[in-house]
Short mmCIF file of C-alpha atoms in Angstrom, two decimals:
data_model
loop_
_atom_site.label_atom_id
_atom_site.label_comp_id
_atom_site.label_asym_id
_atom_site.label_seq_id
_atom_site.Cartn_x
_atom_site.Cartn_y
_atom_site.Cartn_z
CA UNK A 1 221.33 140.47 108.77
CA UNK A 2 221.30 143.52 111.27
CA UNK A 3 220.51 142.38 114.72
CA UNK A 4 217.04 144.01 114.41
CA UNK A 5 216.37 143.06 111.39
CA UNK A 6 214.34 139.38 111.10
CA UNK A 7 212.96 136.86 108.70
CA UNK A 8 209.75 136.80 110.65
CA UNK A 9 208.34 139.10 113.15
CA UNK A 10 205.32 138.33 115.38
CA UNK A 11 202.97 140.72 117.30
CA UNK A 12 201.48 138.99 120.26
CA UNK A 13 202.28 136.22 121.91
CA UNK A 14 199.12 134.55 122.79
CA UNK A 15 197.69 130.49 121.26
CA UNK A 16 198.51 131.98 117.86
CA UNK A 17 201.32 134.36 117.61
CA UNK A 18 203.79 131.94 120.15
CA UNK A 19 202.93 128.70 118.05
CA UNK A 20 203.74 131.10 115.06
CA UNK A 21 206.96 132.11 116.34
CA UNK A 22 207.96 128.42 117.50
CA UNK A 23 207.03 126.91 114.05
CA UNK A 24 209.24 129.70 111.91
CA UNK A 25 212.13 129.05 113.85
CA UNK A 26 212.05 125.12 113.41
CA UNK A 27 211.91 125.91 109.95
CA UNK A 28 214.88 128.08 109.95
CA UNK A 29 213.79 131.70 109.98
CA UNK A 30 215.11 134.04 112.43
CA UNK A 31 212.07 135.16 114.20
CA UNK A 32 210.93 137.98 117.01
CA UNK A 33 207.93 138.24 118.90
CA UNK A 34 206.57 141.19 120.71
CA UNK A 35 204.70 141.41 123.36
CA UNK A 36 202.62 144.06 125.60
CA UNK A 37 202.30 141.89 128.66
CA UNK A 38 201.87 138.10 128.68
CA UNK A 39 203.33 135.47 127.37
CA UNK A 40 201.12 133.44 126.48
CA UNK A 41 198.58 136.02 126.24
CA UNK A 42 195.19 135.82 127.09
CA UNK A 43 194.45 132.23 126.63
CA UNK A 44 197.09 131.46 128.73
CA UNK A 45 197.25 133.95 131.85
CA UNK A 46 193.27 135.36 131.49
CA UNK A 47 191.45 133.18 129.43
CA UNK A 48 191.55 129.25 128.04
CA UNK A 49 193.91 127.85 131.30
CA UNK A 50 192.73 129.66 134.42
CA UNK A 51 188.94 129.36 133.54
CA UNK A 52 189.30 125.21 133.60
CA UNK A 53 191.71 125.33 136.66
CA UNK A 54 188.33 127.17 138.60
CA UNK A 55 185.72 125.12 136.87
CA UNK A 56 187.94 121.40 137.91
CA UNK A 57 187.69 122.99 141.39
CA UNK A 58 183.53 123.09 141.14
CA UNK A 59 183.16 119.97 139.54
CA UNK A 60 185.52 118.55 142.33
CA UNK A 61 183.33 120.14 145.03
CA UNK A 62 180.04 118.89 142.84
CA UNK A 63 181.25 114.90 143.07
CA UNK A 64 182.16 115.64 147.20
CA UNK A 65 178.97 116.74 147.72
CA UNK A 66 177.34 113.67 145.92
CA UNK A 67 179.82 111.28 147.66
CA UNK A 68 177.21 109.50 149.52
CA UNK A 69 175.57 108.31 145.63
CA UNK A 70 179.16 106.47 145.45
CA UNK A 71 178.80 104.76 148.95
CA UNK A 72 181.90 107.44 150.52
CA UNK A 73 181.23 109.57 153.35
CA UNK A 74 182.76 113.11 153.02
CA UNK A 75 181.23 115.30 155.75
CA UNK A 76 181.62 118.58 156.69
CA UNK A 77 182.41 119.52 152.37
CA UNK A 78 183.56 122.90 151.86
CA UNK A 79 185.88 125.40 149.91
CA UNK A 80 187.59 128.18 150.16
CA UNK A 81 187.34 130.53 146.93
CA UNK A 82 190.41 132.22 147.98
CA UNK A 83 192.35 129.03 147.29
CA UNK A 84 190.78 127.99 144.48
CA UNK A 85 191.60 131.24 142.91
CA UNK A 86 195.36 130.90 143.86
CA UNK A 87 195.45 127.40 142.34
CA UNK A 88 193.93 128.40 138.99
CA UNK A 89 196.70 131.60 138.73
CA UNK A 90 199.53 129.43 139.63
CA UNK A 91 198.46 127.15 137.08
CA UNK A 92 198.43 130.13 134.30
CA UNK A 93 202.00 130.77 136.04
CA UNK A 94 203.21 127.78 135.38
CA UNK A 95 202.13 127.95 131.61
CA UNK A 96 203.37 131.01 130.87
CA UNK A 97 206.62 130.77 132.41
CA UNK A 98 206.95 127.33 129.98
CA UNK A 99 206.33 129.64 126.62
CA UNK A 100 208.96 132.37 128.07
CA UNK A 101 211.36 128.78 127.90
CA UNK A 102 210.27 127.97 124.73
CA UNK A 103 210.99 131.37 122.77
CA UNK A 104 214.37 130.74 124.76
CA UNK A 105 214.70 127.17 123.17
CA UNK A 106 214.31 128.21 119.75
CA UNK A 107 216.19 131.19 119.79
CA UNK A 108 213.39 133.67 118.90
CA UNK A 109 213.96 137.08 120.07
CA UNK A 110 211.84 138.32 122.53
CA UNK A 111 210.64 142.35 123.10
CA UNK A 112 208.28 143.34 125.65
CA UNK A 113 206.92 146.23 124.69
CA UNK A 114 203.98 148.00 122.21
CA UNK A 115 204.63 147.58 118.95
CA UNK A 116 203.57 149.72 115.91
CA UNK A 117 203.97 149.19 112.34
CA UNK A 118 205.44 151.96 110.86
CA UNK A 119 205.63 151.22 107.20
CA UNK A 120 205.81 147.77 104.90
CA UNK A 121 208.06 145.36 106.95
CA UNK A 122 208.92 147.80 109.71
CA UNK A 123 207.77 148.31 113.40
CA UNK A 124 208.67 150.47 116.62
CA UNK A 125 208.07 149.15 119.71
CA UNK A 126 208.04 150.97 122.89
CA UNK A 127 209.98 149.23 125.56
CA UNK A 128 210.54 150.57 129.55
CA UNK A 129 213.97 151.19 128.09
CA UNK A 130 212.86 153.22 125.02
CA UNK A 131 211.98 152.36 121.46
CA UNK A 132 213.43 149.95 119.83
CA UNK A 133 212.78 149.57 115.40
CA UNK A 134 212.74 146.64 113.92
CA UNK A 135 212.35 144.92 110.67
CA UNK A 136 211.29 141.94 108.46
CA UNK A 137 209.68 141.17 105.05
CA UNK A 138 207.16 139.05 106.98
CA UNK A 139 204.89 140.41 109.87
CA UNK A 140 202.29 138.67 111.42
CA UNK A 141 199.46 139.54 113.83
CA UNK A 142 198.26 137.92 116.55
CA UNK A 143 197.15 140.76 118.55
CA UNK A 144 193.86 139.06 120.18
CA UNK A 145 191.11 140.23 121.11
CA UNK A 146 189.40 141.73 124.29
CA UNK A 147 185.94 142.07 126.26
CA UNK A 148 183.47 143.95 124.43
CA UNK A 149 181.95 147.15 126.92
CA UNK A 150 178.30 147.96 125.79
CA UNK A 151 177.54 151.47 127.03
CA UNK A 152 175.80 150.83 130.34
CA UNK A 153 177.22 148.19 131.05
CA UNK A 154 180.66 148.54 131.36
CA UNK A 155 182.46 146.70 133.83
CA UNK A 156 184.25 148.07 136.63
CA UNK A 157 186.17 145.44 138.77
CA UNK A 158 183.72 146.35 142.19
CA UNK A 159 179.96 145.44 141.25
CA UNK A 160 179.63 144.31 137.59
CA UNK A 161 182.56 142.85 136.16
CA UNK A 162 184.44 141.34 133.29
CA UNK A 163 185.82 137.68 132.57
CA UNK A 164 189.34 139.17 134.17
CA UNK A 165 187.61 140.28 137.66
CA UNK A 166 185.40 137.16 137.39
CA UNK A 167 189.20 135.25 137.52
CA UNK A 168 190.57 137.07 140.22
CA UNK A 169 187.01 137.70 142.53
CA UNK A 170 187.33 140.69 144.60
CA UNK A 171 184.17 139.60 146.91
CA UNK A 172 182.02 136.19 146.55
CA UNK A 173 178.73 136.69 144.86
CA UNK A 174 175.76 135.31 146.22
CA UNK A 175 173.23 136.54 144.01
CA UNK A 176 174.66 136.86 140.38
CA UNK A 177 173.76 137.87 136.79
CA UNK A 178 175.40 136.93 133.77
CA UNK A 179 174.83 138.74 131.13
CA UNK A 180 175.66 136.56 127.82
CA UNK A 181 175.21 133.07 127.46
CA UNK A 182 178.30 132.20 125.19
CA UNK A 183 181.19 130.57 125.82
CA UNK A 184 182.37 132.92 128.63
CA UNK A 185 178.90 133.89 130.25
CA UNK A 186 177.89 130.21 130.30
CA UNK A 187 181.08 128.55 131.85
CA UNK A 188 181.66 131.21 134.34
CA UNK A 189 177.89 130.67 135.48
CA UNK A 190 178.22 127.17 135.83
CA UNK A 191 181.23 127.91 137.95
CA UNK A 192 180.13 130.29 140.68
CA UNK A 193 176.35 128.60 140.44
CA UNK A 194 177.69 125.14 141.79
CA UNK A 195 179.58 127.17 144.63
CA UNK A 196 176.35 127.86 145.49
CA UNK A 197 175.70 131.85 144.22
CA UNK A 198 172.09 132.04 142.92
CA UNK A 199 172.19 132.74 139.54
CA UNK A 200 170.59 134.44 136.26
CA UNK A 201 171.51 134.36 133.00
CA UNK A 202 169.95 136.46 130.58
CA UNK A 203 170.76 136.25 126.89
CA UNK A 204 169.52 138.21 124.02
CA UNK A 205 168.76 135.43 121.67
CA UNK A 206 166.42 133.31 121.55
CA UNK A 207 168.42 130.34 122.94
CA UNK A 208 171.44 130.08 125.03
CA UNK A 209 174.69 129.11 123.68
CA UNK A 210 173.09 130.55 120.62
CA UNK A 211 175.96 128.88 118.25
CA UNK A 212 175.51 125.60 119.23
CA UNK A 213 172.98 122.94 118.20
CA UNK A 214 168.75 124.00 118.70
CA UNK A 215 168.66 120.64 120.72
CA UNK A 216 171.88 120.61 122.47
CA UNK A 217 170.76 124.78 123.22
CA UNK A 218 167.42 123.51 124.73
CA UNK A 219 169.09 120.35 126.48
CA UNK A 220 171.98 122.50 128.33
CA UNK A 221 169.25 125.10 129.34
CA UNK A 222 166.96 122.48 130.97
CA UNK A 223 170.32 121.26 133.10
CA UNK A 224 171.33 124.28 133.90
CA UNK A 225 167.65 125.25 135.31
CA UNK A 226 167.69 121.66 136.99
CA UNK A 227 170.70 123.28 138.85
CA UNK A 228 168.92 125.84 140.13
CA UNK A 229 170.27 128.85 137.65
CA UNK A 230 167.42 130.70 135.71
CA UNK A 231 167.79 131.22 132.19
CA UNK A 232 166.23 134.38 130.67
CA UNK A 233 166.00 134.29 126.99
CA UNK A 234 165.22 136.87 124.51
CA UNK A 235 165.76 139.37 127.33
CA UNK A 236 167.61 142.28 127.28
CA UNK A 237 169.48 143.81 130.23
CA UNK A 238 169.02 148.03 129.35
CA UNK A 239 170.54 149.47 132.39
CA UNK A 240 172.47 148.76 135.12
CA UNK A 241 171.95 151.41 138.92
CA UNK A 242 175.40 150.61 140.44
CA UNK A 243 175.17 150.93 144.70
CA UNK A 244 178.08 150.03 146.89
CA UNK A 245 176.94 146.38 147.69
CA UNK A 246 174.63 145.90 144.91
CA UNK A 247 173.49 146.20 141.44
CA UNK A 248 169.97 146.82 140.15
CA UNK A 249 169.24 145.42 136.34
CA UNK A 250 166.61 146.94 134.47
CA UNK A 251 166.16 143.39 131.88
CA UNK A 252 163.12 143.79 129.37
CA UNK A 253 161.56 140.40 128.14
CA UNK A 254 158.86 139.85 126.81
CA UNK A 255 157.66 143.47 126.44
CA UNK A 256 157.92 143.65 129.97
CA UNK A 257 160.62 145.89 131.55
CA UNK A 258 161.25 143.94 135.47
CA UNK A 259 163.56 145.42 138.19
CA UNK A 260 166.30 142.76 139.69
CA UNK A 261 168.75 143.43 142.56
CA UNK A 262 171.99 141.58 142.19
CA UNK A 263 175.41 141.71 144.49
CA UNK A 264 177.47 140.77 141.26
CA UNK A 265 176.94 140.92 137.51
CA UNK A 266 179.46 139.50 134.92
CA UNK A 267 179.21 140.84 131.41
CA UNK A 268 179.77 138.52 128.69
CA UNK A 269 178.65 140.07 125.57
CA UNK A 270 180.82 139.59 122.83
CA UNK A 271 184.79 140.62 122.41
CA UNK A 272 186.27 143.42 120.59
CA UNK A 273 189.67 143.01 118.34
CA UNK A 274 192.55 144.77 119.24
CA UNK A 275 193.10 146.67 115.90
CA UNK A 276 194.00 150.33 117.22
CA UNK A 277 197.06 151.80 117.34
CA UNK A 278 198.59 149.23 115.36
CA UNK A 279 199.07 151.69 112.28
CA UNK A 280 196.89 149.52 110.04
CA UNK A 281 194.73 152.42 108.67
CA UNK A 282 197.86 154.04 107.39
CA UNK A 283 199.03 151.30 105.35
CA UNK A 284 195.62 150.29 103.93
CA UNK A 285 195.11 147.10 105.83
CA UNK A 286 190.77 146.43 105.79
CA UNK A 287 188.92 146.33 109.21
CA UNK A 288 185.14 145.08 109.09
CA UNK A 289 183.87 145.60 112.48
CA UNK A 290 186.94 145.69 114.91
CA UNK A 291 188.79 142.73 112.74
CA UNK A 292 191.21 142.64 110.47
CA UNK A 293 190.00 140.99 107.13
CA UNK A 294 192.10 138.19 105.58
CA UNK A 295 191.65 135.39 102.98
CA UNK A 296 191.81 131.80 104.05
CA UNK A 297 195.70 131.89 103.96
CA UNK A 298 195.46 134.95 106.85
CA UNK A 299 196.72 136.87 104.34
CA UNK A 300 195.76 140.78 104.51
CA UNK A 301 195.93 141.84 100.84
CA UNK A 302 199.71 144.07 102.46
CA UNK A 303 202.77 142.11 100.92
CA UNK A 304 204.20 140.09 103.88
CA UNK A 305 201.38 141.04 106.70
CA UNK A 306 199.35 138.29 107.44
CA UNK A 307 197.05 138.18 110.60
CA UNK A 308 195.78 135.20 112.64
CA UNK A 309 193.65 133.72 115.61
CA UNK A 310 190.96 136.22 116.74
CA UNK A 311 191.50 139.10 114.94
CA UNK A 312 191.86 137.43 111.80
CA UNK A 313 187.84 136.60 113.01
CA UNK A 314 185.31 133.68 114.19
CA UNK A 315 185.81 130.92 115.32
CA UNK A 316 187.42 132.34 118.24
CA UNK A 317 188.98 129.75 119.65
CA UNK A 318 193.01 129.35 120.66
CA UNK A 319 193.60 126.05 118.73
CA UNK A 320 192.15 127.68 115.16
CA UNK A 321 194.79 130.58 116.11
CA UNK A 322 197.25 127.81 116.98
CA UNK A 323 196.45 125.99 113.85
CA UNK A 324 197.00 129.80 111.39
CA UNK A 325 200.42 130.33 113.21
CA UNK A 326 201.63 127.08 111.85
CA UNK A 327 200.11 127.82 108.31
CA UNK A 328 201.52 131.57 108.07
CA UNK A 329 204.51 130.56 109.38
CA UNK A 330 205.03 127.82 107.13
CA UNK A 331 204.16 130.12 104.00
CA UNK A 332 206.91 132.25 105.00
CA UNK A 333 209.10 129.88 105.02
CA UNK A 334 208.54 129.31 101.31
CA UNK A 335 206.42 125.47 102.01
CA UNK A 336 204.62 123.98 99.12
CA UNK A 337 202.36 121.93 101.06
CA UNK A 338 200.44 124.81 103.03
CA UNK A 339 196.45 124.14 103.51
CA UNK A 340 194.21 126.30 104.51
CA UNK A 341 191.93 126.42 107.96
CA UNK A 342 188.35 125.09 107.59
CA UNK A 343 186.50 126.98 110.26
CA UNK A 344 184.06 124.27 109.59
CA UNK A 345 186.15 121.88 110.64
CA UNK A 346 187.37 123.19 113.85
CA UNK A 347 185.52 121.90 117.28
CA UNK A 348 183.81 124.51 119.97
CA UNK A 349 184.23 122.89 123.54
CA UNK A 350 182.10 124.81 126.29
CA UNK A 351 183.53 123.12 130.09
CA UNK A 352 180.26 124.30 131.78
CA UNK A 353 178.66 121.46 133.38
CA UNK A 354 177.58 119.21 131.71
CA UNK A 355 180.15 119.94 128.87
CA UNK A 356 178.95 121.11 125.24
CA UNK A 357 181.67 120.34 122.05
CA UNK A 358 180.52 120.14 118.18
CA UNK A 359 182.28 120.48 115.35
CA UNK A 360 180.48 121.04 111.58
CA UNK A 361 177.24 121.76 111.07
CA UNK A 362 174.18 122.12 113.26
CA UNK A 363 171.31 119.90 111.83
CA UNK A 364 169.70 123.65 110.78
CA UNK A 365 172.64 124.74 109.27
CA UNK A 366 172.90 121.39 106.99
CA UNK A 367 169.48 121.81 106.16
CA UNK A 368 169.79 125.66 104.78
CA UNK A 369 172.58 124.82 103.31
CA UNK A 370 170.61 122.01 101.09
CA UNK A 371 171.44 119.07 102.42
CA UNK A 372 169.26 116.30 103.03
CA UNK A 373 170.21 114.76 106.25
CA UNK A 374 169.75 111.78 108.11
CA UNK A 375 170.10 112.60 112.14
CA UNK A 376 171.36 110.38 114.80
CA UNK A 377 171.13 110.97 118.36
CA UNK A 378 172.29 108.55 121.41
CA UNK A 379 171.82 109.53 125.66
CA UNK A 380 174.21 109.09 128.22
CA UNK A 381 171.32 107.18 129.67
CA UNK A 382 171.76 104.52 127.30
CA UNK A 383 175.85 103.79 127.94
CA UNK A 384 177.24 101.41 130.83
CA UNK A 385 180.27 104.23 131.46
CA UNK A 386 178.40 106.92 132.11
CA UNK A 387 175.97 105.27 134.06
CA UNK A 388 178.51 103.68 136.22
CA UNK A 389 180.54 107.40 136.81
CA UNK A 390 177.16 108.54 137.50
CA UNK A 391 177.26 110.57 134.34
CA UNK A 392 173.87 109.87 132.83
CA UNK A 393 173.11 112.57 131.84
CA UNK A 394 173.93 113.93 128.06
CA UNK A 395 173.31 113.61 124.46
CA UNK A 396 175.33 112.83 121.23
CA UNK A 397 173.90 113.93 118.13
CA UNK A 398 175.03 113.21 114.58
CA UNK A 399 174.37 114.74 111.43
CA UNK A 400 174.85 113.28 107.99
CA UNK A 401 174.68 114.11 104.11
CA UNK A 402 171.61 111.31 103.26
CA UNK A 403 172.79 110.83 99.59
CA UNK A 404 177.13 110.45 99.83
CA UNK A 405 176.80 109.84 104.18
CA UNK A 406 179.34 112.32 104.54
CA UNK A 407 179.54 113.61 108.51
CA UNK A 408 178.70 117.05 108.77
CA UNK A 409 178.50 117.70 111.95
CA UNK A 410 178.02 116.98 115.34
CA UNK A 411 177.08 117.68 118.68
CA UNK A 412 177.43 117.07 122.27
CA UNK A 413 176.49 117.52 125.63
CA UNK A 414 177.58 115.66 129.20
CA UNK A 415 180.56 114.55 131.09
CA UNK A 416 183.65 114.58 128.83
CA UNK A 417 182.57 115.36 125.87
CA UNK A 418 185.10 117.96 125.24
CA UNK A 419 187.77 114.85 125.04
CA UNK A 420 185.37 113.12 122.83
CA UNK A 421 184.76 115.88 120.39
CA UNK A 422 188.26 115.01 118.65
CA UNK A 423 187.03 111.03 117.27
CA UNK A 424 184.13 113.07 114.90
CA UNK A 425 187.06 115.97 114.08
CA UNK A 426 189.47 113.14 112.53
CA UNK A 427 186.46 111.91 110.75
CA UNK A 428 185.59 115.05 109.06
CA UNK A 429 188.97 115.62 108.15
CA UNK A 430 189.84 111.91 106.70
CA UNK A 431 186.34 112.72 104.84
CA UNK A 432 184.83 109.88 106.95
CA UNK A 433 181.65 108.27 105.71
CA UNK A 434 178.97 106.69 107.79
CA UNK A 435 180.03 103.20 106.66
CA UNK A 436 183.60 103.88 108.11
CA UNK A 437 182.59 104.74 111.42
CA UNK A 438 179.96 102.23 111.78
CA UNK A 439 182.80 99.70 110.90
CA UNK A 440 184.77 101.67 113.37
CA UNK A 441 185.60 98.99 116.55
CA UNK A 442 184.58 101.24 119.93
CA UNK A 443 186.41 100.40 123.02
CA UNK A 444 184.05 98.99 125.66
CA UNK A 445 183.46 100.15 128.00
CA UNK A 446 183.76 104.01 127.19
CA UNK A 447 181.61 106.82 126.80
CA UNK A 448 183.01 106.55 123.08
CA UNK A 449 180.61 104.46 122.68
CA UNK A 450 178.11 106.52 122.44
CA UNK A 451 179.69 108.08 119.18
CA UNK A 452 179.41 104.56 117.21
CA UNK A 453 175.86 104.39 118.71
CA UNK A 454 174.67 107.94 117.44
CA UNK A 455 175.98 107.03 114.18
CA UNK A 456 174.23 103.61 114.13
CA UNK A 457 171.00 105.44 115.31
CA UNK A 458 171.22 108.49 111.84
CA UNK A 459 171.02 104.75 109.92
CA UNK A 460 167.93 102.79 112.03
CA UNK A 461 170.69 100.63 113.21
CA UNK A 462 170.73 101.65 116.80
CA UNK A 463 171.58 98.61 119.37
CA UNK A 464 171.39 100.45 123.29
CA UNK A 465 168.54 102.08 123.04
#
């Protein structure tokens, strides 16, 4: 095989691409990966990981301010935003370096540059040293997405920020507007609000966190408002007047147009697929609303060309990308026991305060799909561990098919629910029923007991409320 010829080439080294490359190498394939910017992609460098590092700092700060509740003394509590950001960047750098190490360890050829497909199984890469031509019978697109810019609301890095600017802020927001209340918007709103910024969230839909169960959204809204956030639902930012040290937002809500002043605006209004300048149209790849159209096995319809992760559509989650990456590598290697990824079995996690996590169908979705449902709920206030932790605000909700007992969905809000949700994820993967979950012995005292009680509640057997 020629030096520039491979069994598999991956374009993009994010959580989908680099994991796919590793799995391909493990299966004995000769693999190359092309990355134009950062090993680890957006997730490790500008997304999942550094935001969690920031949010951890705000969580600790929040707890420090509550010291007296725990019988502790912490006087003159404060923070250094520059130091908080520096820690976040260090965490990202460490993990990005770890990905580069994994590429070497698995003998994967890494090419830093911008790739373009030049035909079936061929691509050229513009690098610092010139153009490299590579070829492989199987190519995996893992180019990800970027922040959507709406006309008039474009980020400029000064007073109007994208998520990238919010991670390395040029100044500290005191009066903040967040446009969009999906996971990214709400996490930044939560972070800066905890640090003391007067925070307003504007959401065009009729509720915040619109992909979550309506009950969880309502609980979150109440909680955020209690923390001092202003939440505007069914509202739209029509335009921004930018000044040297302020932004005037024209916000339409309930038929009225209101002008509000802020010193900072974060735009989190969705994402756009990185499909341009890849040569996809010339190959006949179908693109729908900036995303590559694929089948359940991430095949594009062009022989040997796959698309995984965010570029292949919702849910836009790193763990979905990684799983698809493994699946595609196994297909390319000729494995026969490959199962497609089921989007409805992938958990979503939002690391605001309180945390939000869910898997499967919401109660409304389950009913829309024709299921007769049984719904169980259990509040954090009924759980001993939650009270001992000083985290008594929260809810666990489970949705079952009334006829078969199938676990259709689970929805949580409260402390550490992003860690708890995996219990229900495993349950759905194993096709568990209410009977299995009821007969499972959950350890005491743990937050996980609420998961058990929520199941019991769906069948009128709840104990602790």
